[in-house]
Amino acid sequence: MYQVMIVDDEKMIINSLTLGFDWKSNGFEVVATATSSSAALKMIQFMRPDIVFTDIKMPGLSGIGLMSRVKQTLPQIKFVVISGYSDFSYAQQAIRLGALAYCLKPLENEDIADVLALAKQNLDATHAVIQSAFNKLLWQPSAETSESFLSALYSPEEMHHPLTVAVARGDARSLLSGNVGYTALEVSEGCNLYLISSNAVYLDSNAFQIALMNAAAEKRLDGFVYLPADDPAVFLAQRLGSLLDAAYAGFIDNANLPLGRADDALPTPSPALAEKFAAAANKNRPAEVLDLLSELTPQARARLTGADAVAIYNLSTELLCRVQNKAAEPKLVYSFELAARFADLAQMLSSLSKQMGTQNNGNINLDLVRNETLAQVLQYVHLNFAKPLSFQKICEAHSISPSYLSQLFKKELQINFMNYLYNLRLNYAKELLENTNMRVQEISEKVGFDYYYNFSKLFKREMGMTPKQYREEHQKEGEKAAASSKLPPCRGAGGKLLRRPFAPRCPHGPLFAQYLAQYRATSREKGCVYSLFFHICTL
């Protein structure tokens, strides 16, 4: 919504324009009026409207004089001249000073709508340039991008004047309009930046604090923080990120609702914490990262900053992508990006922990195993885990002592051999339960268990439910997914609903991908394509 000021020495004209036209439906709102150019000049300096409708002939300073004075310091403000005189010289002067239009009184609604359409087009283009310069500053903060942004917004005389920088989780324009002069910019969906250039003392008033609390109580704002910037260029280049994190303090601790002036000593991230996560992630050890995540108690989380949360997320997801042999995700920069993905920090950490737990549960990317001997052993185990395996015979086949191989498993994978083997078998069993109609006892034998009782007991211990319960739960998920999908449901033999095309996750390395590709076959049934993969271990 763009802001309009109307200047005319006839109150009847002001009232007619203000009340007789639907400004808001055209994307504008009248925020101030004045009956003289001298009064208007002071209000313009204070409120910084986007567009001014001004009469030409007024006592004292004329409308042309008002335009000239304003354009010297605030060239971004647009003017529309309204006059009862069709004098060509007036029109020439107005156009020379950059007026968008020269309109004759009385103005009809159609005339105003046409002018506003032109003004909106012009203002949108200007705002797009400013927003683009701000986006560059946001994602590439530096002295150069900061100066470039300010020069797009202000005149050379004004760009280094002190500002107050505010960040809101929500839309705070209704609280600011008519009380301060500001420029609003979008940081992301639901997050806005306000550069307050005049009357910033209003932000410290009781009236504004009450308005903030009311807006928060009505769920219109989830945070609003601000700080003065004596040197805007330096502040925006060096401290904007910290102010954004301060506005998202509620993401770290949802009991914390930041409203009001931020602490001058903005929170700084903990390098030691990031170094711990980086050390574990760089060694490709999901178990160590999982341990670090579990150490983040509620008390420890409350001490984290938004930058800490971003670092934890980036390092964890980088590790997950490596061990899953996936393309790396783009790194996040700000906590508001996390807030777009998770309700709060607790949910983020829970999600990462679950994913790390899965990776620590036998899904190892063999390409990341650094010890060549262990890599050969794992490749053999992955090929044969559904067969009877003897730890002793594996050691003999690879000319390695059992004690040394045990040490390699614990050092490189943080898990012993038997648990690693059980995890491979259970993961394959879950795939078969989800995607086939095989009886549970058949699955038990297929994945390498001699006795069904041992399989069922281990499955329930690890998954918290029996194999039958696991299948039923995932079948319900498949039915819900099919109900919400526009595609026809996938059904296997006997009409059983499949949650997804059968594709066992047994390719734990490039070798498996090559083998499985050789045995791929496709068939069509009821408009669905089924990809049938024959597990290499059954060949």
Short mmCIF file of C-alpha atoms in Angstrom, two decimals, residues 54-375:
data_model
loop_
_atom_site.label_atom_id
_atom_site.label_comp_id
_atom_site.label_asym_id
_atom_site.label_seq_id
_atom_site.Cartn_x
_atom_site.Cartn_y
_atom_site.Cartn_z
CA THR A 54 -0.45 19.28 -4.72
CA ASP A 55 -2.22 22.41 -5.89
CA ILE A 56 -0.06 24.97 -7.69
CA LYS A 57 -1.36 28.35 -6.50
CA MET A 58 -1.27 28.60 -2.71
CA PRO A 59 -0.36 31.42 -0.31
CA GLY A 60 3.35 31.62 0.28
CA LEU A 61 5.31 28.78 -1.27
CA SER A 62 3.63 27.55 -4.47
CA GLY A 63 3.13 23.96 -5.44
CA ILE A 64 5.97 24.29 -7.95
CA GLY A 65 8.21 25.67 -5.19
CA LEU A 66 7.23 22.76 -2.93
CA MET A 67 8.19 20.28 -5.63
CA SER A 68 11.54 21.97 -6.20
CA ARG A 69 12.42 21.98 -2.49
CA VAL A 70 11.42 18.35 -1.95
CA LYS A 71 13.21 17.07 -5.04
CA GLN A 72 16.51 18.45 -3.77
CA THR A 73 16.60 16.08 -0.79
CA LEU A 74 13.94 13.43 -1.51
CA PRO A 75 14.06 12.81 -5.25
CA GLN A 76 12.23 9.48 -4.92
CA ILE A 77 8.93 11.16 -3.91
CA LYS A 78 6.50 11.43 -6.82
CA PHE A 79 4.24 14.44 -7.48
CA VAL A 80 0.91 14.93 -9.19
CA VAL A 81 -0.02 18.56 -9.81
CA ILE A 82 -3.71 19.58 -9.56
CA SER A 83 -4.76 23.04 -10.61
CA GLY A 84 -7.71 25.11 -11.68
CA TYR A 85 -5.54 26.82 -14.27
CA SER A 86 -4.79 25.38 -17.70
CA ASP A 87 -1.72 27.58 -17.99
CA PHE A 88 0.85 25.85 -20.22
CA SER A 89 3.80 27.46 -18.38
CA TYR A 90 2.70 25.83 -15.10
CA ALA A 91 2.46 22.47 -16.82
CA GLN A 92 5.93 22.95 -18.34
CA GLN A 93 7.49 23.71 -14.96
CA ALA A 94 5.76 20.75 -13.32
CA ILE A 95 6.85 18.32 -16.01
CA ARG A 96 10.42 19.70 -15.91
CA LEU A 97 10.54 18.94 -12.17
CA GLY A 98 9.40 15.38 -12.79
CA ALA A 99 5.65 15.53 -12.08
CA LEU A 100 3.84 12.35 -13.07
CA ALA A 101 0.78 14.25 -14.25
CA TYR A 102 -0.79 17.71 -14.49
CA CYS A 103 -4.53 17.50 -13.76
CA LEU A 104 -7.21 20.16 -13.97
CA LYS A 105 -9.83 20.65 -11.27
CA PRO A 106 -12.36 19.29 -10.62
CA LEU A 107 -10.91 15.77 -10.69
CA GLU A 108 -13.27 12.97 -11.59
CA ASN A 109 -12.81 9.49 -10.13
CA GLU A 110 -11.78 8.19 -13.53
CA ASP A 111 -9.04 10.87 -13.71
CA ILE A 112 -7.68 9.91 -10.30
CA ALA A 113 -7.78 6.19 -11.14
CA ASP A 114 -5.84 6.80 -14.36
CA VAL A 115 -3.23 8.87 -12.55
CA LEU A 116 -2.87 6.29 -9.78
CA ALA A 117 -2.45 3.50 -12.33
CA LEU A 118 0.41 5.46 -13.88
CA ALA A 119 1.82 6.28 -10.44
CA LYS A 120 1.63 2.67 -9.29
CA GLN A 121 3.42 1.48 -12.38
CA ASN A 122 6.16 4.06 -11.77
CA LEU A 123 6.40 3.33 -8.04
CA ASP A 124 6.44 -0.43 -8.61
CA ALA A 125 9.36 -0.06 -11.00
CA THR A 126 11.24 2.15 -8.55
CA HIS A 127 10.54 -0.20 -5.67
CA ALA A 128 11.71 -3.18 -7.74
CA VAL A 129 15.08 -1.49 -8.25
CA ILE A 130 15.37 -0.72 -4.53
CA GLN A 131 14.26 -4.23 -3.54
CA SER A 132 16.79 -5.75 -5.94
CA ALA A 133 19.58 -3.66 -4.42
CA PHE A 134 18.44 -4.73 -0.95
CA ASN A 135 18.34 -8.42 -1.91
CA LYS A 136 21.93 -8.17 -3.09
CA LEU A 137 22.89 -6.58 0.23
CA LEU A 138 20.99 -9.28 2.15
CA TRP A 139 22.71 -12.21 0.46
CA GLN A 140 26.08 -10.58 -0.21
CA PRO A 141 26.60 -8.16 2.71
CA SER A 142 29.55 -5.85 2.16
CA ALA A 143 30.44 -2.18 2.25
CA GLU A 144 29.93 -2.03 -1.51
CA THR A 145 26.45 -3.59 -1.59
CA SER A 146 25.39 -1.51 1.40
CA GLU A 147 26.44 1.75 -0.26
CA SER A 148 24.80 0.67 -3.52
CA PHE A 149 21.51 -0.04 -1.74
CA LEU A 150 21.46 3.28 0.12
CA SER A 151 22.29 5.22 -3.04
CA ALA A 152 19.28 3.60 -4.74
CA LEU A 153 17.06 4.75 -1.89
CA TYR A 154 18.31 8.20 -0.89
CA SER A 155 19.91 11.28 -2.35
CA PRO A 156 23.69 11.71 -1.87
CA GLU A 157 22.98 14.27 0.91
CA GLU A 158 20.69 11.87 2.78
CA MET A 159 22.21 8.44 2.34
CA HIS A 160 24.58 8.80 5.28
CA HIS A 161 22.09 10.40 7.68
CA PRO A 162 21.35 8.31 10.80
CA LEU A 163 18.48 5.83 10.52
CA THR A 164 16.70 3.41 12.79
CA VAL A 165 16.60 -0.11 11.39
CA ALA A 166 13.66 -2.32 12.39
CA VAL A 167 12.78 -5.93 11.56
CA ALA A 168 9.29 -7.35 11.97
CA ARG A 169 7.98 -10.89 11.80
CA GLY A 170 4.74 -9.78 10.23
CA ASP A 171 3.47 -6.53 8.75
CA ALA A 172 4.05 -3.48 10.99
CA ARG A 173 3.05 -0.79 8.52
CA SER A 174 -0.27 -0.11 10.24
CA LEU A 175 1.65 0.68 13.44
CA LEU A 176 4.16 2.96 11.73
CA SER A 177 2.11 4.84 9.12
CA GLY A 178 1.38 8.41 10.15
CA ASN A 179 3.79 8.20 13.09
CA VAL A 180 7.22 7.84 11.51
CA GLY A 181 8.81 8.28 8.10
CA TYR A 182 9.93 4.90 6.81
CA THR A 183 10.73 2.73 3.83
CA ALA A 184 9.52 -0.89 3.91
CA LEU A 185 11.35 -3.78 2.25
CA GLU A 186 10.60 -7.48 2.13
CA VAL A 187 13.21 -9.78 3.65
CA SER A 188 11.22 -12.95 3.05
CA GLU A 189 7.61 -14.06 3.24
CA GLY A 190 6.35 -12.85 6.61
CA CYS A 191 9.49 -10.87 7.42
CA ASN A 192 9.94 -7.16 6.67
CA LEU A 193 12.63 -4.53 7.12
CA TYR A 194 11.79 -0.91 7.94
CA LEU A 195 14.28 1.92 7.52
CA ILE A 196 12.94 4.69 9.73
CA SER A 197 14.27 8.08 8.71
CA SER A 198 12.23 10.45 10.90
CA ASN A 199 10.57 10.60 14.33
CA ALA A 200 12.20 7.34 15.44
CA VAL A 201 11.68 8.45 19.06
CA TYR A 202 8.08 7.32 18.60
CA LEU A 203 9.30 3.73 18.79
CA ASP A 204 10.30 4.29 22.43
CA SER A 205 6.92 5.74 23.36
CA ASN A 206 4.38 3.98 25.57
CA ALA A 207 1.81 4.30 22.80
CA PHE A 208 3.94 2.31 20.39
CA GLN A 209 4.88 -0.31 22.98
CA ILE A 210 1.19 -0.87 23.73
CA ALA A 211 0.43 -1.07 20.02
CA LEU A 212 3.18 -3.67 19.63
CA MET A 213 1.82 -5.82 22.44
CA ASN A 214 -1.71 -5.62 21.05
CA ALA A 215 -0.47 -6.63 17.58
CA ALA A 216 1.39 -9.58 19.11
CA ALA A 217 -1.66 -10.62 21.15
CA GLU A 218 -3.75 -10.56 17.97
CA LYS A 219 -1.10 -12.69 16.19
CA ARG A 220 -0.38 -9.95 13.68
CA LEU A 221 3.25 -9.80 14.79
CA ASP A 222 5.57 -12.54 16.06
CA GLY A 223 8.42 -10.13 16.72
CA PHE A 224 9.55 -6.55 16.20
CA VAL A 225 13.05 -5.32 17.04
CA TYR A 226 14.92 -2.17 16.16
CA LEU A 227 18.23 -0.40 16.69
CA PRO A 228 19.56 3.04 15.74
CA ALA A 229 22.17 3.10 13.00
CA ASP A 230 24.37 6.19 13.20
CA ASP A 231 26.24 4.98 10.12
CA PRO A 232 23.63 3.10 8.06
CA ALA A 233 26.11 1.73 5.52
CA VAL A 234 28.27 0.11 8.19
CA PHE A 235 25.27 -1.14 10.19
CA LEU A 236 23.60 -2.79 7.20
CA ALA A 237 26.84 -4.42 6.06
CA GLN A 238 27.90 -5.73 9.47
CA ARG A 239 24.92 -6.00 11.83
CA LEU A 240 21.80 -6.61 9.76
CA GLY A 241 22.15 -10.40 10.07
CA SER A 242 22.34 -10.19 13.87
CA LEU A 243 19.27 -7.96 13.98
CA LEU A 244 17.36 -10.45 11.83
CA ASP A 245 18.36 -13.23 14.23
CA ALA A 246 17.19 -11.11 17.17
CA ALA A 247 13.77 -10.77 15.53
CA TYR A 248 13.63 -14.57 15.26
CA ALA A 249 14.55 -15.24 18.89
CA GLY A 250 11.16 -16.92 19.18
CA PHE A 251 12.39 -19.63 16.81
CA ILE A 252 15.11 -20.56 19.31
CA ASP A 253 12.82 -20.35 22.33
CA ASN A 254 9.11 -20.04 21.52
CA ALA A 255 8.51 -18.56 24.96
CA ASN A 256 10.62 -15.58 23.88
CA LEU A 257 8.62 -12.92 22.02
CA PRO A 258 11.03 -10.11 21.00
CA LEU A 259 9.20 -6.77 21.04
CA GLY A 260 10.97 -3.43 21.24
CA ARG A 261 14.51 -2.16 21.11
CA ALA A 262 17.11 -4.89 20.65
CA ASP A 263 20.10 -5.20 22.91
CA ASP A 264 22.91 -3.02 21.56
CA ALA A 265 25.22 -5.99 22.13
CA LEU A 266 23.43 -8.26 19.66
CA PRO A 267 23.88 -11.98 20.35
CA THR A 268 26.97 -13.52 18.80
CA PRO A 269 27.27 -17.14 17.68
CA SER A 270 29.41 -19.70 19.51
CA PRO A 271 32.45 -20.67 17.38
CA ALA A 272 33.22 -23.59 19.73
CA LEU A 273 29.84 -25.22 19.07
CA ALA A 274 30.18 -24.90 15.31
CA GLU A 275 33.70 -26.33 15.50
CA LYS A 276 32.44 -29.42 17.39
CA PHE A 277 29.77 -30.11 14.79
CA ALA A 278 32.20 -29.42 11.94
CA ALA A 279 34.78 -31.84 13.38
CA ALA A 280 32.21 -34.65 13.64
CA ALA A 281 30.62 -33.92 10.25
CA ASN A 282 33.96 -33.67 8.43
CA LYS A 283 34.83 -37.16 9.69
CA ASN A 284 31.56 -38.44 8.17
CA ARG A 285 30.34 -39.74 11.52
CA PRO A 286 26.58 -39.45 11.95
CA ALA A 287 26.80 -41.06 15.39
CA GLU A 288 29.01 -38.27 16.73
CA VAL A 289 26.70 -35.60 15.31
CA LEU A 290 23.74 -37.45 16.83
CA ASP A 291 25.50 -37.36 20.22
CA LEU A 292 26.09 -33.61 19.88
CA LEU A 293 22.43 -33.05 18.99
CA SER A 294 21.32 -35.05 22.04
CA GLU A 295 23.55 -32.90 24.27
CA LEU A 296 21.52 -29.80 23.35
CA THR A 297 19.23 -29.76 26.36
CA PRO A 298 16.48 -27.10 26.61
CA GLN A 299 18.83 -25.01 28.76
CA ALA A 300 21.62 -25.31 26.18
CA ARG A 301 19.24 -24.49 23.33
CA ALA A 302 18.12 -21.28 25.03
CA ARG A 303 21.72 -20.01 24.80
CA LEU A 304 21.96 -20.58 21.05
CA THR A 305 21.69 -17.81 18.50
CA GLY A 306 20.06 -17.95 15.08
CA ALA A 307 23.54 -18.20 13.53
CA ASP A 308 24.29 -21.22 15.75
CA ALA A 309 21.09 -22.93 14.56
CA VAL A 310 21.97 -22.23 10.93
CA ALA A 311 25.49 -23.63 11.39
CA ILE A 312 24.14 -26.82 13.01
CA TYR A 313 21.62 -27.27 10.22
CA ASN A 314 24.12 -26.67 7.41
CA LEU A 315 26.78 -29.00 8.82
CA SER A 316 24.25 -31.73 9.56
CA THR A 317 22.57 -31.61 6.16
CA GLU A 318 25.96 -31.57 4.39
CA LEU A 319 26.86 -34.77 6.22
CA LEU A 320 23.49 -36.36 5.44
CA CYS A 321 23.87 -35.56 1.74
CA ARG A 322 27.34 -37.10 1.68
CA VAL A 323 26.41 -40.34 3.42
CA GLN A 324 23.27 -40.65 1.29
CA ASN A 325 25.28 -39.95 -1.84
CA LYS A 326 23.01 -37.04 -2.76
CA ALA A 327 23.76 -33.65 -4.28
CA ALA A 328 24.56 -31.07 -1.63
CA GLU A 329 21.76 -28.71 -0.62
CA PRO A 330 22.31 -24.94 -0.85
CA LYS A 331 23.57 -23.57 2.46
CA LEU A 332 21.24 -21.45 4.53
CA VAL A 333 22.35 -18.04 5.78
CA TYR A 334 19.69 -16.71 8.14
CA SER A 335 17.43 -18.09 10.85
CA PHE A 336 14.32 -16.86 9.01
CA GLU A 337 15.10 -19.54 6.41
CA LEU A 338 14.94 -22.16 9.14
CA ALA A 339 11.67 -20.67 10.43
CA ALA A 340 10.18 -21.25 6.98
CA ARG A 341 10.98 -24.98 7.29
CA PHE A 342 10.44 -25.73 10.97
CA ALA A 343 8.07 -24.49 13.66
CA ASP A 344 10.97 -23.92 16.07
CA LEU A 345 14.47 -25.04 16.99
CA ALA A 346 13.20 -28.08 18.90
CA GLN A 347 11.45 -29.39 15.78
CA MET A 348 14.56 -28.78 13.67
CA LEU A 349 16.80 -30.67 16.09
CA SER A 350 14.29 -33.51 16.32
CA SER A 351 14.18 -33.82 12.53
CA LEU A 352 17.97 -33.85 12.26
CA SER A 353 18.25 -36.40 15.06
CA LYS A 354 15.83 -38.75 13.32
CA GLN A 355 17.74 -38.47 10.06
CA MET A 356 21.08 -38.99 11.79
CA GLY A 357 19.64 -41.96 13.66
CA THR A 358 18.63 -43.51 10.36
CA GLN A 359 22.10 -42.99 8.92
CA ASN A 360 23.60 -44.47 12.08
CA ASN A 361 21.38 -47.49 11.56
CA GLY A 362 23.39 -49.23 8.88
CA ASN A 363 22.92 -46.98 5.85
CA ILE A 364 26.54 -46.22 5.03
CA ASN A 365 27.80 -44.71 1.82
CA LEU A 366 30.76 -46.94 1.08
CA ASP A 367 32.47 -44.19 -0.89
CA LEU A 368 32.97 -42.30 2.37
CA VAL A 369 34.72 -45.13 4.21
CA ARG A 370 38.36 -44.09 4.32
CA ASN A 371 39.95 -47.35 5.48
CA GLU A 372 40.42 -49.55 2.42
CA THR A 373 40.27 -52.83 4.35
CA LEU A 374 37.04 -51.85 6.09
CA ALA A 375 35.56 -50.71 2.77
#
